[in-house]
Amino acid sequence: YIDGQVFKVLQLYEAMNQRMGVVLVGPSGSGKSTLLKVLRKALQIMNVQVPMHVVNPKALPRQQLLGYMDPDTREWFDGVLSAAARNVVKEAAEVRSWIFCDGDIDPEWVESLNSVLDDNKLLTMPNGVRIQFGSNVNFVFETHSLEFASPATVSRMGIIFLSEQDLHPKYAVASFMDKVPEATRDNLSNLVDSYLYKAIEILTSMENFGVESTRMGLLTIALNHVASAESKLDFACGLIRGLGSRLVLELQSGYGF
């Protein structure tokens, strides 16, 4: 296991015990989702039930997220978040429920949760109904940045920061190699050690990507393209296809050389 990652899991556990809302902040590939999976699995091993309700708030209009009232019939329709809230408050006190919000934190929807994230732990829906949460419920947010979150929201949450430096590429490579057939594992491992890291360094030094990516993202792309390589030529072609395609069109031909 990775000492730094274990420390972050413990930080996450402590933050969840102290705060209603916890946010994991870091670039793609820094291990945010892994922390949640490890903590959830550890709690389940300890015979603690951890139902998780996953929501992507930015993928939904505000009405579908929080619910709305039909102006003609005056009938109330729950949104995804309000329906999840109703479900978690029905759980027994020994069940630890997580409402997991994946994606950017936008004031347009997160401001509605300010009363949930503070000591009141109270969600007031647009129809006036109030849902009181217990200490066994957590709102967990996963995002790459808190750029658009207001100070009122940030001050109410426990924050776990992660960076690319927290996870060395060799750990990701080792995990990937476990899935490679044994017949080709040694050869592929030697090629990765000899060429892959250098290829990524050259690519990042060019600093002209068509689509922005992280070092861990580039590593994942490269590994997926060279997974079936049986020779040095196959490996080189896979690297050029996988990594070279991330550059702007004018630089792609030069990267192969």
Coordinates of C-alpha atoms in Angstrom, one line a residue:
Y1 CA 0.0 0.0 0.0
I2 CA 1.0 3.7 -0.3
D3 CA 1.7 5.5 2.9
G4 CA 0.6 8.9 1.6
Q5 CA -2.7 7.4 0.4
V6 CA -3.4 5.7 3.7
F7 CA -2.8 9.1 5.4
K8 CA -5.3 10.7 3.1
V9 CA -7.9 8.0 3.8
L10 CA -7.5 8.6 7.5
Q11 CA -7.9 12.4 6.9
L12 CA -11.1 11.7 4.9
Y13 CA -12.5 9.5 7.7
E14 CA -11.8 12.1 10.4
A15 CA -13.3 14.9 8.2
M16 CA -16.5 12.9 7.7
N17 CA -16.8 12.4 11.4
Q18 CA -16.4 16.1 12.1
R19 CA -18.3 17.7 9.2
M20 CA -21.5 17.0 7.3
G21 CA -19.9 18.0 4.0
V22 CA -16.5 16.9 2.8
V23 CA -14.9 17.9 -0.6
L24 CA -12.1 16.1 -2.3
V25 CA -10.1 18.5 -4.4
G26 CA -7.5 17.6 -7.0
P27 CA -6.7 17.0 -10.6
S28 CA -7.9 14.0 -12.6
G29 CA -5.9 10.9 -11.7
S30 CA -4.8 12.1 -8.2
G31 CA -6.7 9.3 -6.4
K32 CA -9.9 11.1 -5.3
S33 CA -12.3 8.3 -6.2
T34 CA -9.8 5.7 -4.9
L35 CA -9.9 7.3 -1.4
L36 CA -13.6 7.0 -1.3
K37 CA -13.6 3.4 -2.5
V38 CA -10.9 2.3 0.0
L39 CA -12.7 4.0 2.9
R40 CA -16.1 2.6 2.0
K41 CA -14.6 -0.9 1.6
A42 CA -12.9 -0.6 5.0
L43 CA -16.1 0.4 6.7
Q44 CA -17.9 -2.5 5.0
I45 CA -15.3 -4.9 6.3
M46 CA -16.1 -3.6 9.8
N47 CA -19.8 -4.5 9.1
V48 CA -20.9 -0.9 8.6
Q49 CA -23.4 -0.4 5.8
V50 CA -22.5 2.5 3.5
P51 CA -25.1 3.1 0.8
M52 CA -23.9 5.7 -1.6
H53 CA -26.2 7.9 -3.8
V54 CA -24.3 9.3 -6.8
V55 CA -25.3 12.6 -8.4
N56 CA -23.8 14.7 -11.1
P57 CA -25.3 18.1 -10.3
K58 CA -23.9 19.9 -13.3
A59 CA -25.6 17.4 -15.6
L60 CA -29.1 18.3 -14.4
P61 CA -31.2 21.5 -14.5
R62 CA -31.9 22.9 -11.1
Q63 CA -35.5 21.7 -11.1
Q64 CA -34.5 18.1 -11.8
L65 CA -31.8 18.3 -9.1
L66 CA -33.8 19.9 -6.2
G67 CA -37.4 19.2 -7.3
Y68 CA -40.2 21.5 -8.4
M69 CA -43.9 22.2 -8.1
D70 CA -46.2 22.0 -11.1
P71 CA -47.7 25.5 -11.4
D72 CA -51.0 24.1 -12.7
T73 CA -51.7 21.1 -10.5
R74 CA -49.6 22.3 -7.5
E75 CA -48.2 18.8 -7.3
W76 CA -44.7 18.4 -6.0
F77 CA -42.1 16.3 -7.9
D78 CA -38.8 15.3 -6.1
G79 CA -35.5 16.0 -7.8
V80 CA -32.6 13.6 -7.8
L81 CA -31.0 15.2 -4.8
S82 CA -34.2 15.6 -2.8
A83 CA -35.2 12.0 -3.5
A84 CA -31.8 10.8 -2.3
A85 CA -32.2 12.9 0.8
R86 CA -35.6 11.3 1.6
N87 CA -34.0 7.8 1.2
V88 CA -31.0 8.4 3.5
V89 CA -33.1 9.8 6.4
K90 CA -35.1 6.5 6.4
E91 CA -32.0 4.5 7.1
A92 CA -31.2 3.2 10.6
A93 CA -28.8 5.2 12.8
E94 CA -26.0 2.7 12.4
V95 CA -26.0 3.0 8.6
R96 CA -23.6 5.6 7.2
S97 CA -25.2 7.1 4.1
W98 CA -23.2 9.1 1.6
I99 CA -24.7 11.5 -1.0
F100 CA -21.9 11.8 -3.5
C101 CA -21.9 14.9 -5.8
D102 CA -19.4 14.4 -8.6
G103 CA -18.3 17.4 -10.7
D104 CA -17.9 21.2 -10.5
I105 CA -19.2 23.0 -7.4
D106 CA -21.4 25.7 -8.8
P107 CA -23.1 28.3 -6.6
E108 CA -26.3 27.9 -8.6
W109 CA -27.0 24.6 -6.9
V110 CA -24.6 24.3 -3.9
E111 CA -25.9 27.4 -2.2
S112 CA -29.1 25.5 -1.6
L113 CA -27.2 23.1 0.6
N114 CA -25.6 25.7 2.9
S115 CA -28.1 25.0 5.7
V116 CA -27.3 21.2 5.3
L117 CA -23.6 21.7 5.5
D118 CA -23.6 23.8 8.7
D119 CA -24.6 22.6 12.2
N120 CA -28.3 22.7 11.4
K121 CA -28.1 19.7 9.0
L122 CA -31.4 20.8 7.6
L123 CA -32.5 20.7 3.9
T124 CA -35.3 23.1 3.0
M125 CA -36.9 22.2 -0.3
P126 CA -38.6 24.6 -2.7
N127 CA -42.0 23.4 -1.5
G128 CA -41.3 24.3 2.1
V129 CA -40.7 20.7 3.3
R130 CA -37.7 20.4 5.6
I131 CA -35.6 17.3 5.9
Q132 CA -33.5 16.9 9.0
F133 CA -30.3 14.8 8.6
G134 CA -28.6 12.8 11.4
S135 CA -24.9 12.5 12.1
N136 CA -24.8 9.3 10.0
V137 CA -25.2 11.2 6.7
N138 CA -22.4 12.8 4.7
F139 CA -22.5 14.9 1.6
V140 CA -19.3 14.2 -0.3
F141 CA -18.1 16.4 -3.2
E142 CA -15.4 15.5 -5.7
T143 CA -14.0 18.3 -8.0
H144 CA -10.8 19.5 -9.5
S145 CA -11.2 23.1 -8.3
L146 CA -13.1 25.3 -5.8
E147 CA -12.7 28.3 -8.1
F148 CA -16.4 29.0 -8.2
A149 CA -17.4 28.0 -4.7
S150 CA -18.4 30.8 -2.4
P151 CA -16.6 31.4 0.9
A152 CA -19.9 30.6 2.7
T153 CA -19.9 27.1 1.1
V154 CA -16.1 26.4 1.5
S155 CA -16.2 27.4 5.2
R156 CA -18.8 24.8 5.9
M157 CA -17.0 21.9 4.5
G158 CA -14.0 19.7 5.4
I159 CA -11.5 19.9 2.5
I160 CA -9.1 17.2 1.4
F161 CA -6.5 18.4 -1.1
L162 CA -4.7 16.0 -3.4
S163 CA -2.1 16.6 -6.1
E164 CA -0.3 14.6 -8.7
Q165 CA 2.7 14.5 -6.4
D166 CA 0.7 12.4 -4.0
L167 CA 0.7 9.5 -6.4
H168 CA 3.9 8.4 -8.1
P169 CA 3.4 7.1 -11.7
K170 CA 5.1 3.8 -10.8
Y171 CA 2.2 2.8 -8.6
A172 CA -0.2 3.3 -11.5
V173 CA 2.1 1.3 -13.8
A174 CA 2.4 -1.5 -11.2
S175 CA -1.4 -1.7 -10.9
F176 CA -1.7 -1.7 -14.7
M177 CA 0.9 -4.5 -15.1
D178 CA -1.1 -6.8 -12.8
K179 CA -3.7 -6.9 -15.5
V180 CA -1.3 -7.7 -18.3
P181 CA -0.9 -11.4 -19.3
E182 CA 2.2 -13.0 -17.7
A183 CA 3.5 -14.0 -21.1
T184 CA 4.1 -10.4 -22.1
R185 CA 4.4 -8.7 -18.7
D186 CA 8.2 -8.8 -18.4
N187 CA 8.8 -7.5 -21.9
L188 CA 6.2 -4.7 -21.6
S189 CA 7.6 -3.7 -18.2
N190 CA 11.1 -3.3 -19.6
L191 CA 9.8 -1.2 -22.5
V192 CA 7.8 1.0 -20.1
D193 CA 10.8 1.6 -17.9
S194 CA 13.0 2.4 -20.9
Y195 CA 10.7 4.7 -23.0
L196 CA 7.4 5.6 -21.4
Y197 CA 8.5 8.1 -18.8
K198 CA 10.8 9.8 -21.2
A199 CA 8.1 10.1 -23.8
I200 CA 5.7 11.7 -21.3
E201 CA 8.5 14.2 -20.2
I202 CA 9.1 15.2 -23.8
L203 CA 5.3 15.6 -24.4
T204 CA 4.8 17.8 -21.3
S205 CA 7.8 19.9 -22.2
M206 CA 6.1 20.9 -25.5
E207 CA 3.2 22.4 -23.5
N208 CA 0.9 22.7 -26.5
F209 CA -2.0 20.3 -26.0
G210 CA -5.1 20.2 -28.1
V211 CA -7.0 19.2 -24.9
E212 CA -5.5 19.8 -21.5
S213 CA -4.5 16.8 -19.6
T214 CA -2.7 15.8 -16.4
R215 CA 0.5 13.6 -16.2
M216 CA -1.6 10.8 -14.8
G217 CA -4.0 11.2 -17.6
L218 CA -1.2 11.0 -20.1
L219 CA 0.2 7.9 -18.4
T220 CA -3.2 6.2 -18.5
I221 CA -3.7 7.0 -22.2
A222 CA -0.2 5.7 -23.1
L223 CA -0.6 2.4 -21.1
N224 CA -3.9 1.7 -22.8
H225 CA -2.3 2.1 -26.3
V226 CA 0.8 -0.1 -25.5
A227 CA -1.0 -2.8 -23.6
S228 CA -1.0 -5.3 -26.5
A229 CA 2.5 -4.4 -27.8
E230 CA 4.7 -7.4 -28.4
S231 CA 7.8 -5.7 -29.9
K232 CA 9.6 -2.4 -29.6
L233 CA 8.1 -1.2 -32.9
D234 CA 4.6 -2.0 -31.6
F235 CA 5.4 -0.1 -28.4
A236 CA 6.7 2.9 -30.2
C237 CA 3.7 3.1 -32.5
G238 CA 1.4 2.8 -29.6
L239 CA 3.1 5.7 -27.8
I240 CA 3.0 7.9 -30.8
R241 CA -0.7 7.2 -31.4
G242 CA -1.6 7.7 -27.7
L243 CA 0.5 10.6 -26.7
G244 CA 1.1 12.3 -30.0
S245 CA -2.7 12.7 -30.5
R246 CA -2.9 15.0 -27.4
L247 CA -0.8 17.7 -29.2
V248 CA -2.2 20.3 -31.6
L249 CA -2.2 19.2 -35.2
E250 CA 0.9 21.2 -36.2
L251 CA 3.1 19.4 -33.6
Q252 CA 1.8 15.9 -34.0
S253 CA 4.1 14.9 -36.9
G254 CA 7.2 16.2 -35.1
Y255 CA 6.5 14.3 -31.9
G256 CA 7.1 11.0 -33.6
F257 CA 10.6 11.9 -34.4

